[in-house]
mmCIF file of C-alpha atoms in Angstrom:
data_model
loop_
_atom_site.group_PDB
_atom_site.id
_atom_site.type_symbol
_atom_site.label_atom_id
_atom_site.label_comp_id
_atom_site.label_asym_id
_atom_site.label_seq_id
_atom_site.Cartn_x
_atom_site.Cartn_y
_atom_site.Cartn_z
ATOM 1 C CA CYS L 1 -8.054 3.061 -4.416
ATOM 2 C CA ILE L 2 -4.418 3.917 -5.318
ATOM 3 C CA VAL L 3 -3.442 7.550 -5.656
ATOM 4 C CA PHE L 4 0.002 8.376 -7.034
ATOM 5 C CA VAL L 5 1.467 11.652 -5.860
ATOM 6 C CA ASP L 6 4.810 13.469 -6.310
ATOM 7 C CA ASP L 7 5.290 14.048 -2.565
ATOM 8 C CA LEU L 8 3.342 12.293 0.245
ATOM 9 C CA GLU L 9 3.886 15.131 2.657
ATOM 10 C CA LYS L 10 3.179 18.071 0.377
ATOM 11 C CA ASP L 11 0.550 16.791 -2.032
ATOM 12 C CA VAL L 12 -1.786 14.977 0.358
ATOM 13 C CA ASP L 13 -3.826 16.278 3.288
ATOM 14 C CA PHE L 14 -4.008 12.758 4.643
ATOM 15 C CA HIS L 15 -6.738 13.340 7.314
ATOM 16 C CA VAL L 16 -8.928 15.152 4.801
ATOM 17 C CA ASP L 17 -8.219 13.348 1.517
ATOM 18 C CA GLY L 18 -8.291 9.859 3.053
ATOM 19 C CA PRO L 19 -11.800 9.950 4.477
ATOM 20 C CA ALA L 20 -13.085 11.921 1.510
ATOM 21 C CA LEU L 21 -11.988 9.263 -0.964
ATOM 22 C CA GLU L 22 -12.983 6.392 1.329
ATOM 23 C CA ALA L 23 -16.581 7.604 1.334
ATOM 24 C CA ASP L 24 -16.752 8.987 -2.223
ATOM 25 C CA ALA L 25 -19.907 7.999 -4.104
ATOM 26 C CA THR L 26 -17.709 6.202 -6.652
ATOM 27 C CA PHE L 27 -17.241 3.542 -3.943
ATOM 28 C CA PRO L 28 -20.693 2.713 -2.538
ATOM 29 C CA LYS L 29 -19.286 0.152 -0.075
ATOM 30 C CA LYS L 30 -16.311 2.424 0.795
ATOM 31 C CA VAL L 31 -12.699 1.694 -0.023
ATOM 32 C CA ASN L 32 -9.200 1.560 1.357
ATOM 33 C CA VAL L 33 -7.096 4.453 0.061
ATOM 34 C CA GLU L 34 -3.382 4.036 -0.684
ATOM 35 C CA PHE L 35 -1.408 7.293 -1.284
ATOM 36 C CA VAL L 36 1.855 6.442 -3.064
ATOM 37 C CA GLN L 37 5.033 8.268 -3.891
ATOM 38 C CA VAL L 38 7.624 6.745 -6.184
ATOM 39 C CA ALA L 39 10.984 7.161 -4.420
ATOM 40 C CA ASP L 40 12.891 5.328 -7.121
ATOM 41 C CA ASP L 41 12.403 2.463 -9.613
ATOM 42 C CA ARG L 42 12.369 -0.181 -6.849
ATOM 43 C CA HIS L 43 11.103 1.824 -3.858
ATOM 44 C CA LEU L 44 7.607 3.094 -3.236
ATOM 45 C CA LEU L 45 6.409 5.075 -0.221
ATOM 46 C CA MET L 46 2.826 4.476 0.905
ATOM 47 C CA LYS L 47 0.370 5.824 3.461
ATOM 48 C CA VAL L 48 -2.835 3.883 4.059
ATOM 49 C CA TRP L 49 -6.329 5.130 4.983
ATOM 50 C CA GLU L 50 -8.161 1.901 5.816
ATOM 51 C CA ARG L 51 -11.880 1.641 5.210
ATOM 52 C CA GLY L 52 -13.740 2.024 8.485
ATOM 53 C CA ALA L 53 -10.521 2.324 10.509
ATOM 54 C CA GLY L 54 -8.612 5.429 9.289
ATOM 55 C CA PRO L 55 -4.825 5.606 9.316
ATOM 56 C CA THR L 56 -2.994 2.261 9.671
ATOM 57 C CA LEU L 57 0.653 1.382 9.972
ATOM 58 C CA ALA L 58 0.612 -1.061 7.095
ATOM 59 C CA CYS L 59 -1.584 -2.928 4.602
ATOM 60 C CA GLY L 60 -0.128 -6.010 2.954
ATOM 61 C CA THR L 61 -2.796 -6.454 0.379
ATOM 62 C CA GLY L 62 -2.607 -2.784 -0.498
ATOM 63 C CA ALA L 63 1.155 -2.938 -0.801
ATOM 64 C CA CYS L 64 0.854 -5.937 -3.164
ATOM 65 C CA ALA L 65 -1.792 -4.179 -5.269
ATOM 66 C CA LEU L 66 0.074 -0.934 -5.535
ATOM 67 C CA ALA L 67 3.361 -2.638 -6.533
ATOM 68 C CA VAL L 68 1.615 -4.417 -9.436
ATOM 69 C CA ALA L 69 -0.364 -1.238 -10.291
ATOM 70 C CA ALA L 70 2.806 0.845 -10.345
ATOM 71 C CA MET L 71 4.435 -1.600 -12.750
ATOM 72 C CA ARG L 72 1.362 -1.883 -14.986
ATOM 73 C CA ALA L 73 0.917 1.910 -15.099
ATOM 74 C CA GLY L 74 4.623 2.403 -16.007
ATOM 75 C CA LYS L 75 5.389 4.272 -12.753
ATOM 76 C CA ILE L 76 8.228 1.807 -12.139
ATOM 77 C CA SER L 77 9.751 -0.805 -14.414
ATOM 78 C CA ARG L 78 8.542 -4.372 -14.327
ATOM 79 C CA THR L 79 10.526 -6.743 -12.189
ATOM 80 C CA LYS L 80 12.194 -9.951 -13.339
ATOM 81 C CA GLU L 81 11.444 -13.126 -11.434
ATOM 82 C CA GLY L 82 13.199 -12.986 -8.054
ATOM 83 C CA GLU L 83 13.374 -9.177 -7.994
ATOM 84 C CA ARG L 84 11.375 -7.302 -5.396
ATOM 85 C CA VAL L 85 9.990 -3.802 -4.911
ATOM 86 C CA ARG L 86 10.324 -2.219 -1.490
ATOM 87 C CA VAL L 87 7.228 -0.500 -0.142
ATOM 88 C CA GLY L 88 7.898 1.853 2.744
ATOM 89 C CA LEU L 89 5.010 2.213 5.186
ATOM 90 C CA PRO L 90 4.778 3.940 8.603
ATOM 91 C CA GLY L 91 4.953 0.483 10.212
ATOM 92 C CA GLY L 92 8.033 -0.662 8.263
ATOM 93 C CA ASP L 93 9.084 -1.946 4.882
ATOM 94 C CA LEU L 94 7.376 -4.728 2.902
ATOM 95 C CA PHE L 95 9.004 -6.407 -0.113
ATOM 96 C CA ILE L 96 6.799 -7.381 -3.042
ATOM 97 C CA GLU L 97 7.602 -9.717 -5.920
ATOM 98 C CA TRP L 98 5.195 -10.034 -8.874
ATOM 99 C CA ARG L 99 5.737 -13.108 -11.019
ATOM 100 C CA GLU L 100 3.955 -12.299 -14.240
ATOM 101 C CA SER L 101 4.659 -15.795 -15.511
ATOM 102 C CA ASN L 102 2.112 -17.273 -13.096
ATOM 103 C CA GLY L 103 0.260 -14.150 -11.984
ATOM 104 C CA ARG L 104 1.246 -14.599 -8.321
ATOM 105 C CA VAL L 105 2.370 -11.861 -5.928
ATOM 106 C CA TYR L 106 4.657 -12.600 -2.958
ATOM 107 C CA MET L 107 5.099 -10.370 0.068
ATOM 108 C CA SER L 108 7.741 -10.523 2.766
ATOM 109 C CA GLY L 109 8.689 -8.285 5.644
ATOM 110 C CA PRO L 110 9.054 -8.176 9.366
ATOM 111 C CA GLY L 111 6.380 -9.140 11.810
ATOM 112 C CA THR L 112 6.150 -7.384 15.148
ATOM 113 C CA ARG L 113 3.612 -7.183 17.956
ATOM 114 C CA ALA L 114 1.720 -3.941 17.689
ATOM 115 C CA PHE L 115 -0.812 -4.580 20.415
ATOM 116 C CA GLN L 116 -1.633 -6.948 23.259
ATOM 117 C CA GLY L 117 -4.868 -6.966 25.230
ATOM 118 C CA THR L 118 -7.448 -8.992 27.005
ATOM 119 C CA ALA L 119 -11.199 -9.021 26.399
ATOM 120 C CA LEU L 120 -13.890 -10.325 28.605
ATOM 121 C CA ILE L 121 -16.638 -11.899 26.561
ATOM 122 C CA LYS L 122 -19.989 -12.625 28.290
#
């Protein structure tokens, strides 16, 4: 579920709107919710409410989906091959390229360790 807003901080009550949309009857199996603000024609800002998990630092598939959705909805202009859209997330920026010629979407960005742990499995 992608929700375009004018201002991520003013227009969204993230901890209320996220779970409400995740569990809305429209989505019987629940849904990830991406709140998106268009910063400029090549820069989107995104907050993610992940189905069953709540707030997350990033969502690559969601970033890819919203970049294509933003172009298809006319929120930003369509890219030419080789051009990328920057998606700013709490965990860092992702860069998305949509190649309409072959229907493929490419994502790049930094990878960092967010957690390390040990589990004892019996």
